Amino acid sequence: MSTRCFWFRKTLQPIHSDSTLVQAVLVLNLNGPRVLLALGAGTLLAAGCREARPRYPGMAIMGLYSVVIDSQVHGAPTEAQLTAMSPFLSSELRELLHAATLLRNNDIENFPDEEPSFADASLFTSLFEGPTSLAILADPAGADTRRLAVRFTYDRSPPTITWTDTVVVIEEGGRFVVSDVAYGGDWEYANRGTLLGTLRSPQEPSPGVAWTLRLDGIGTIRVGMTIAEVEQQLGGTARIERIEPGDACGYAFLASVPGGISFMLAGDTVVRVQVDTTGILTEAGVGAGTTEANTLTRYGGLIRVEPHPYTGPEGHYLIVDDPARPGYRMIFETDGNVVTSFRAGRLPEADLIEGCA
């Protein structure tokens, strides 16, 4: 993927103008070396520079879609594509795209006879094939959030198709980034709703959270939080199950969390996350259904194998310890071939075999 950078100055007439707002136009066409960003008459223009810090909403859109078009991103991006577009993505959108990539890769490896999640349809526009060029039509005022109408065109094969989506840009970390896309296509098989909604849908009912398991938590939830903090973070009231009413140890379940995920509690503190379902992955891309061999490869020298306390020697515990995260552990339970369930949390609770015992 090549990087192209054009700097030039040109005097242009704005599309619309009043006392408070000058409208702007961005035209990006990567079928040829034509890129135009107009930010008002006599403005210095910068286009095609992916290393540039997006100082205007249009620059964030330009940077993102230069990657989407130039790399022909279809479905969840590859790791290289996601790295290239990351400077132009909000942290939430980047995390959700990363989770989608892990889910797609896991499906391909472990369910080869089924259509993988986020396989090949464009996620960033209404059209399945994605765009070949675009033009930003308006840049409305707004200090923190801007919804920019963008006209997309696809002309790689006849007939030429043109449509308008709305790209949402916010300020984050001192720069403009794309946070969502509202699809505007009105044909039968157009993408519907929004990009965020599409990325969240395989993991509903968990809006705004990419459920990726880490040694110290999952999604936005971290070991050490109180259950009250979890409820405030995710919404809803937890259902807590304890063996006896006075027991300190128990498990919490929330409707806003995908089924098959539970939180072990010591008193009111989250100490461990348990995953007993498919579709949830770790940061290394391992989930229920991942082969033992692939799990060992992904974690390299951080993982060791022990017989499963109940199903060994056929079944195994694959135990992950990271020197960079002392006091935490992740354990994959297997049937000798694939992962069947897994958990992560602080020690000693991560090692407990029978729930709280």
Tab-separated table of C-alpha atoms in Angstrom:
chain	number	residue	atom	x	y	z
A	1	MET	CA	0.000	0.000	0.000
A	2	SER	CA	1.564	3.232	-1.120
A	3	THR	CA	1.488	6.528	0.736
A	4	ARG	CA	0.756	9.596	-1.343
A	5	CYS	CA	1.033	13.149	-0.083
A	6	PHE	CA	0.032	16.298	-1.967
A	7	TRP	CA	0.473	19.865	-0.757
A	8	PHE	CA	-0.900	22.742	-2.756
A	9	ARG	CA	-2.677	26.075	-2.417
A	10	LYS	CA	-5.732	27.000	-4.390
A	11	THR	CA	-8.355	29.700	-4.086
A	12	LEU	CA	-11.848	28.241	-4.116
A	13	GLN	CA	-15.312	29.600	-3.598
A	14	PRO	CA	-17.132	27.957	-0.678
A	15	ILE	CA	-20.334	26.069	-1.424
A	16	HIS	CA	-22.259	27.992	1.212
A	17	SER	CA	-21.257	30.810	3.486
A	18	ASP	CA	-22.798	32.866	6.246
A	19	SER	CA	-21.523	34.857	9.203
A	20	THR	CA	-20.711	31.784	11.286
A	21	LEU	CA	-19.950	28.945	8.930
A	22	VAL	CA	-18.045	28.261	5.747
A	23	GLN	CA	-19.007	24.974	4.155
A	24	ALA	CA	-16.261	22.682	2.911
A	25	VAL	CA	-15.808	20.102	0.213
A	26	LEU	CA	-13.507	17.119	0.110
A	27	VAL	CA	-13.108	15.043	-3.011
A	28	LEU	CA	-11.063	11.867	-2.854
A	29	ASN	CA	-10.567	9.614	-5.865
A	30	LEU	CA	-7.960	6.916	-5.596
A	31	ASN	CA	-8.536	5.531	-9.076
A	32	GLY	CA	-6.028	8.227	-10.011
A	33	PRO	CA	-3.804	10.725	-8.139
A	34	ARG	CA	-6.560	13.280	-7.620
A	35	VAL	CA	-7.237	14.450	-4.089
A	36	LEU	CA	-8.842	17.755	-3.178
A	37	LEU	CA	-9.606	19.128	0.258
A	38	ALA	CA	-11.213	22.559	0.282
A	39	LEU	CA	-11.537	24.314	3.607
A	40	GLY	CA	-12.456	27.771	2.360
A	41	ALA	CA	-11.003	30.316	-0.005
A	42	GLY	CA	-7.229	30.700	0.127
A	43	THR	CA	-6.689	27.836	2.591
A	44	LEU	CA	-3.557	25.711	2.537
A	45	LEU	CA	-4.639	22.233	1.549
A	46	ALA	CA	-3.186	18.956	2.748
A	47	ALA	CA	-4.433	15.707	1.262
A	48	GLY	CA	-3.372	12.101	1.121
A	49	CYS	CA	-0.963	12.373	4.076
A	50	ARG	CA	-1.770	9.494	6.389
A	51	GLU	CA	0.911	10.533	8.832
A	52	ALA	CA	-0.685	13.967	9.288
A	53	ARG	CA	-2.550	14.745	12.523
A	54	PRO	CA	-6.194	15.334	11.490
A	55	ARG	CA	-6.800	19.010	12.297
A	56	TYR	CA	-10.151	19.195	10.505
A	57	PRO	CA	-13.089	16.758	10.430
A	58	GLY	CA	-12.611	16.265	6.686
A	59	MET	CA	-9.009	15.205	7.139
A	60	ALA	CA	-10.067	12.343	9.437
A	61	ILE	CA	-12.555	11.127	6.848
A	62	MET	CA	-10.028	11.529	4.051
A	63	GLY	CA	-7.394	9.563	5.962
A	64	LEU	CA	-9.739	6.716	6.852
A	65	TYR	CA	-11.211	6.269	3.393
A	66	SER	CA	-7.848	6.559	1.670
A	67	VAL	CA	-6.986	3.323	3.502
A	68	VAL	CA	-10.401	1.765	2.845
A	69	ILE	CA	-10.226	2.488	-0.901
A	70	ASP	CA	-6.518	2.079	-1.530
A	71	SER	CA	-6.313	-1.225	0.396
A	72	GLN	CA	-9.758	-2.395	-0.756
A	73	VAL	CA	-10.844	-3.202	2.791
A	74	HIS	CA	-13.692	-5.721	2.734
A	75	GLY	CA	-15.214	-7.097	5.905
A	76	ALA	CA	-13.208	-6.768	9.102
A	77	PRO	CA	-9.818	-5.178	8.352
A	78	THR	CA	-6.605	-7.145	8.528
A	79	GLU	CA	-4.195	-6.221	11.311
A	80	ALA	CA	-2.106	-4.205	8.840
A	81	GLN	CA	-5.163	-2.366	7.524
A	82	LEU	CA	-6.384	-1.595	11.046
A	83	THR	CA	-2.953	-0.224	11.953
A	84	ALA	CA	-3.049	2.048	8.905
A	85	MET	CA	-6.514	3.415	9.678
A	86	SER	CA	-6.099	3.650	13.485
A	87	PRO	CA	-4.973	7.332	13.512
A	88	PHE	CA	-8.361	8.246	12.049
A	89	LEU	CA	-10.559	6.070	14.306
A	90	SER	CA	-12.097	6.754	17.709
A	91	SER	CA	-10.877	4.444	20.465
A	92	GLU	CA	-14.285	2.746	20.662
A	93	LEU	CA	-14.483	2.140	16.914
A	94	ARG	CA	-10.911	0.855	16.806
A	95	GLU	CA	-11.614	-1.598	19.642
A	96	LEU	CA	-14.785	-2.887	17.972
A	97	LEU	CA	-13.019	-3.342	14.630
A	98	HIS	CA	-10.216	-5.228	16.373
A	99	ALA	CA	-12.772	-7.523	18.030
A	100	ALA	CA	-14.458	-8.077	14.644
A	101	THR	CA	-11.113	-9.044	13.099
A	102	LEU	CA	-10.411	-11.533	15.884
A	103	LEU	CA	-13.895	-13.015	15.545
A	104	ARG	CA	-13.570	-13.355	11.758
A	105	ASN	CA	-10.158	-15.034	12.064
A	106	ASN	CA	-11.433	-17.418	14.742
A	107	ASP	CA	-14.437	-18.392	12.598
A	108	ILE	CA	-12.224	-19.080	9.583
A	109	GLU	CA	-9.909	-21.318	11.586
A	110	ASN	CA	-12.412	-23.206	13.692
A	111	PHE	CA	-15.541	-23.287	11.530
A	112	PRO	CA	-14.151	-23.665	7.981
A	113	ASP	CA	-17.428	-24.965	6.547
A	114	GLU	CA	-19.440	-21.948	7.699
A	115	GLU	CA	-19.547	-18.339	6.519
A	116	PRO	CA	-17.282	-16.392	8.919
A	117	SER	CA	-18.407	-13.254	10.700
A	118	PHE	CA	-17.486	-9.962	8.983
A	119	ALA	CA	-16.232	-11.860	5.929
A	120	ASP	CA	-16.269	-9.633	2.852
A	121	ALA	CA	-18.996	-6.961	2.760
A	122	SER	CA	-17.816	-3.364	3.151
A	123	LEU	CA	-18.409	-2.117	6.685
A	124	PHE	CA	-17.643	1.535	6.008
A	125	THR	CA	-20.398	2.395	3.505
A	126	SER	CA	-23.868	1.255	2.433
A	127	LEU	CA	-22.617	-0.625	-0.636
A	128	PHE	CA	-21.408	-4.237	-0.343
A	129	GLU	CA	-18.464	-3.544	-2.681
A	130	GLY	CA	-17.465	-0.300	-0.948
A	131	PRO	CA	-16.580	3.005	-2.660
A	132	THR	CA	-14.034	4.004	-5.272
A	133	SER	CA	-14.327	7.751	-4.585
A	134	LEU	CA	-16.075	10.176	-2.252
A	135	ALA	CA	-16.972	13.828	-1.738
A	136	ILE	CA	-17.758	15.494	1.584
A	137	LEU	CA	-20.833	17.638	0.978
A	138	ALA	CA	-21.172	19.602	4.224
A	139	ASP	CA	-19.303	20.411	7.414
A	140	PRO	CA	-21.887	21.618	9.936
A	141	ALA	CA	-20.848	23.490	13.049
A	142	GLY	CA	-20.360	21.570	16.286
A	143	ALA	CA	-17.633	21.705	18.897
A	144	ASP	CA	-17.415	18.013	19.807
A	145	THR	CA	-19.452	16.004	17.310
A	146	ARG	CA	-19.985	16.593	13.602
A	147	ARG	CA	-22.200	14.627	11.235
A	148	LEU	CA	-20.864	15.047	7.724
A	149	ALA	CA	-22.852	14.038	4.652
A	150	VAL	CA	-20.539	12.163	2.300
A	151	ARG	CA	-21.374	11.270	-1.300
A	152	PHE	CA	-19.768	7.958	-2.284
A	153	THR	CA	-19.319	6.547	-5.778
A	154	TYR	CA	-18.522	3.059	-7.028
A	155	ASP	CA	-17.401	2.848	-10.671
A	156	ARG	CA	-15.032	-0.110	-10.750
A	157	SER	CA	-17.589	-1.987	-12.892
A	158	PRO	CA	-20.830	-0.841	-14.519
A	159	PRO	CA	-23.248	0.491	-13.599
A	160	THR	CA	-21.807	3.443	-11.652
A	161	ILE	CA	-23.542	3.768	-8.274
A	162	THR	CA	-23.710	6.927	-6.144
A	163	TRP	CA	-25.154	7.222	-2.639
A	164	THR	CA	-24.866	9.354	0.509
A	165	ASP	CA	-23.894	8.156	3.986
A	166	THR	CA	-23.338	10.240	7.115
A	167	VAL	CA	-19.929	10.028	8.792
A	168	VAL	CA	-19.723	11.034	12.462
A	169	VAL	CA	-16.500	12.791	13.531
A	170	ILE	CA	-15.561	13.678	17.104
A	171	GLU	CA	-12.580	15.261	18.846
A	172	GLU	CA	-10.548	12.770	20.859
A	173	GLY	CA	-7.047	13.182	22.206
A	174	GLY	CA	-6.632	16.560	20.532
A	175	ARG	CA	-7.472	15.387	17.026
A	176	PHE	CA	-10.508	14.645	14.879
A	177	VAL	CA	-11.402	10.981	14.457
A	178	VAL	CA	-14.242	9.037	12.840
A	179	SER	CA	-16.541	7.512	15.455
A	180	ASP	CA	-19.407	6.061	13.367
A	181	VAL	CA	-21.044	5.835	9.951
A	182	ALA	CA	-24.824	6.039	9.400
A	183	TYR	CA	-25.731	4.127	6.248
A	184	GLY	CA	-27.947	5.993	3.796
A	185	GLY	CA	-28.362	3.527	0.911
A	186	ASP	CA	-31.978	2.771	0.019
A	187	TRP	CA	-31.658	-0.267	-2.274
A	188	GLU	CA	-32.749	-3.748	-1.210
A	189	TYR	CA	-29.411	-5.164	-0.063
A	190	ALA	CA	-27.807	-1.983	1.296
A	191	ASN	CA	-26.217	-2.006	4.742
A	192	ARG	CA	-28.731	-0.721	7.282
A	193	GLY	CA	-28.323	1.198	10.513
A	194	THR	CA	-24.854	2.250	11.579
A	195	LEU	CA	-21.301	0.924	11.590
A	196	LEU	CA	-21.233	0.743	15.400
A	197	GLY	CA	-24.516	-1.165	15.401
A	198	THR	CA	-23.180	-3.630	12.834
A	199	LEU	CA	-20.011	-4.262	14.839
A	200	ARG	CA	-21.899	-4.687	18.090
A	201	SER	CA	-24.619	-6.979	16.729
A	202	PRO	CA	-22.778	-10.336	17.012
A	203	GLN	CA	-22.255	-9.609	20.685
A	204	GLU	CA	-25.597	-8.086	21.660
A	205	PRO	CA	-26.958	-7.289	24.212
A	206	SER	CA	-23.800	-5.336	25.031
A	207	PRO	CA	-23.914	-1.905	23.380
A	208	GLY	CA	-20.635	-0.033	23.319
A	209	VAL	CA	-18.476	-2.914	24.565
A	210	ALA	CA	-16.110	-5.191	22.660
A	211	TRP	CA	-16.086	-8.334	24.821
A	212	THR	CA	-12.411	-9.224	24.556
A	213	LEU	CA	-11.005	-11.143	27.530
A	214	ARG	CA	-7.759	-9.944	29.122
A	215	LEU	CA	-5.819	-11.258	32.103
A	216	ASP	CA	-7.284	-8.441	34.198
A	217	GLY	CA	-10.834	-8.243	32.866
A	218	ILE	CA	-13.112	-8.139	29.849
A	219	GLY	CA	-14.294	-5.238	27.728
A	220	THR	CA	-14.519	-2.167	29.933
A	221	ILE	CA	-14.727	-4.243	33.130
A	222	ARG	CA	-11.582	-4.775	35.177
A	223	VAL	CA	-10.844	-7.142	38.018
A	224	GLY	CA	-10.963	-5.130	41.239
A	225	MET	CA	-14.109	-3.179	40.335
A	226	THR	CA	-17.077	-3.481	42.683
A	227	ILE	CA	-20.284	-4.958	41.323
A	228	ALA	CA	-21.886	-1.545	41.836
A	229	GLU	CA	-19.257	-0.037	39.524
A	230	VAL	CA	-19.951	-2.779	36.956
A	231	GLU	CA	-23.682	-2.048	37.099
A	232	GLN	CA	-23.026	1.663	36.618
A	233	GLN	CA	-20.655	0.954	33.712
A	234	LEU	CA	-22.910	-1.494	31.839
A	235	GLY	CA	-26.361	-0.548	33.046
A	236	GLY	CA	-28.900	-2.765	34.772
A	237	THR	CA	-28.880	-4.654	38.042
A	238	ALA	CA	-26.760	-7.757	38.523
A	239	ARG	CA	-28.259	-11.095	39.537
A	240	ILE	CA	-25.903	-12.509	42.180
A	241	GLU	CA	-25.803	-16.192	43.035
A	242	ARG	CA	-24.061	-17.348	46.208
A	243	ILE	CA	-23.971	-20.933	47.482
A	244	GLU	CA	-25.246	-19.719	50.836
A	245	PRO	CA	-26.763	-16.282	51.568
A	246	GLY	CA	-23.862	-15.316	53.818
A	247	ASP	CA	-21.068	-16.540	51.513
A	248	ALA	CA	-18.495	-14.002	50.433
A	249	CYS	CA	-17.921	-15.764	47.099
A	250	GLY	CA	-20.516	-15.759	44.358
A	251	TYR	CA	-21.217	-15.145	40.685
A	252	ALA	CA	-22.808	-12.095	39.087
A	253	PHE	CA	-24.818	-12.102	35.842
A	254	LEU	CA	-26.089	-9.040	33.948
A	255	ALA	CA	-28.602	-8.765	31.113
A	256	SER	CA	-26.273	-6.242	29.436
A	257	VAL	CA	-23.558	-8.926	29.201
A	258	PRO	CA	-23.659	-11.700	26.561
A	259	GLY	CA	-24.912	-15.030	27.860
A	260	GLY	CA	-22.103	-17.310	28.932
A	261	ILE	CA	-20.084	-14.583	30.655
A	262	SER	CA	-20.149	-14.306	34.437
A	263	PHE	CA	-18.157	-12.466	37.083
A	264	MET	CA	-16.811	-14.189	40.205
A	265	LEU	CA	-17.155	-12.012	43.277
A	266	ALA	CA	-15.262	-11.937	46.545
A	267	GLY	CA	-17.706	-9.996	48.650
A	268	ASP	CA	-18.705	-7.212	46.251
A	269	THR	CA	-15.447	-7.174	44.262
A	270	VAL	CA	-14.952	-8.738	40.814
A	271	VAL	CA	-12.021	-11.158	41.034
A	272	ARG	CA	-12.442	-13.341	37.936
A	273	VAL	CA	-14.270	-13.508	34.598
A	274	GLN	CA	-15.666	-16.847	33.370
A	275	VAL	CA	-16.505	-17.498	29.684
A	276	ASP	CA	-18.641	-20.538	28.791
A	277	THR	CA	-19.800	-19.610	25.286
A	278	THR	CA	-18.588	-19.241	21.705
A	279	GLY	CA	-17.977	-15.912	19.987
A	280	ILE	CA	-15.976	-14.354	22.846
A	281	LEU	CA	-12.226	-14.113	22.265
A	282	THR	CA	-9.091	-13.195	24.167
A	283	GLU	CA	-6.695	-10.479	23.017
A	284	ALA	CA	-4.698	-13.199	21.232
A	285	GLY	CA	-7.787	-14.336	19.305
A	286	VAL	CA	-8.482	-17.533	21.267
A	287	GLY	CA	-12.001	-18.635	22.150
A	288	ALA	CA	-14.200	-21.681	22.624
A	289	GLY	CA	-13.530	-23.920	19.629
A	290	THR	CA	-9.927	-22.798	19.111
A	291	THR	CA	-7.603	-25.784	18.780
A	292	GLU	CA	-5.047	-26.567	21.465
A	293	ALA	CA	-2.234	-26.282	18.930
A	294	ASN	CA	-3.319	-22.823	17.826
A	295	THR	CA	-3.754	-21.660	21.428
A	296	LEU	CA	-0.233	-22.792	22.292
A	297	THR	CA	1.150	-21.025	19.225
A	298	ARG	CA	-0.637	-17.754	19.972
A	299	TYR	CA	0.641	-17.541	23.545
A	300	GLY	CA	4.128	-18.934	22.903
A	301	GLY	CA	6.359	-19.000	25.975
A	302	LEU	CA	3.638	-17.585	28.246
A	303	ILE	CA	1.599	-20.808	28.294
A	304	ARG	CA	2.041	-24.227	29.900
A	305	VAL	CA	-0.003	-27.439	29.760
A	306	GLU	CA	-1.326	-29.425	32.719
A	307	PRO	CA	-3.794	-32.339	32.906
A	308	HIS	CA	-7.391	-31.283	33.453
A	309	PRO	CA	-8.298	-32.069	37.094
A	310	TYR	CA	-11.433	-33.965	35.991
A	311	THR	CA	-11.013	-35.020	32.352
A	312	GLY	CA	-7.237	-35.545	32.198
A	313	PRO	CA	-5.101	-36.967	30.840
A	314	GLU	CA	-7.123	-36.375	27.661
A	315	GLY	CA	-8.397	-32.989	28.728
A	316	HIS	CA	-5.999	-30.198	29.616
A	317	TYR	CA	-5.577	-26.905	31.379
A	318	LEU	CA	-3.670	-24.404	29.211
A	319	ILE	CA	-2.383	-21.870	31.737
A	320	VAL	CA	-1.198	-18.384	30.760
A	321	ASP	CA	1.035	-16.322	33.050
A	322	ASP	CA	2.483	-13.029	31.859
A	323	PRO	CA	5.464	-11.605	33.798
A	324	ALA	CA	4.228	-8.156	32.798
A	325	ARG	CA	0.974	-8.799	34.699
A	326	PRO	CA	1.993	-10.516	37.967
A	327	GLY	CA	-0.845	-11.700	40.153
A	328	TYR	CA	-3.164	-12.520	37.234
A	329	ARG	CA	-3.737	-15.761	35.325
A	330	MET	CA	-5.772	-17.062	32.366
A	331	ILE	CA	-6.808	-20.719	32.114
A	332	PHE	CA	-8.243	-22.483	29.060
A	333	GLU	CA	-10.059	-25.773	29.645
A	334	THR	CA	-9.885	-28.230	26.730
A	335	ASP	CA	-11.190	-31.648	25.792
A	336	GLY	CA	-7.786	-32.547	24.412
A	337	ASN	CA	-8.558	-31.019	21.009
A	338	VAL	CA	-10.239	-27.624	21.403
A	339	VAL	CA	-10.940	-25.017	24.064
A	340	THR	CA	-14.300	-25.611	25.765
A	341	SER	CA	-14.300	-22.757	28.302
A	342	PHE	CA	-11.854	-20.268	29.776
A	343	ARG	CA	-11.401	-17.773	32.564
A	344	ALA	CA	-9.083	-15.012	33.750
A	345	GLY	CA	-8.570	-13.029	36.910
A	346	ARG	CA	-6.468	-12.455	39.940
A	347	LEU	CA	-4.727	-15.127	41.982
A	348	PRO	CA	-5.653	-17.224	43.871
A	349	GLU	CA	-9.264	-17.018	42.603
A	350	ALA	CA	-8.277	-17.725	38.982
A	351	ASP	CA	-7.049	-21.169	40.090
A	352	LEU	CA	-10.195	-22.210	41.949
A	353	ILE	CA	-11.551	-25.374	40.324
A	354	GLU	CA	-15.110	-25.761	41.608
A	355	GLY	CA	-16.433	-22.243	41.319
A	356	CYS	CA	-15.691	-20.665	44.678
A	357	ALA	CA	-13.854	-23.692	46.061
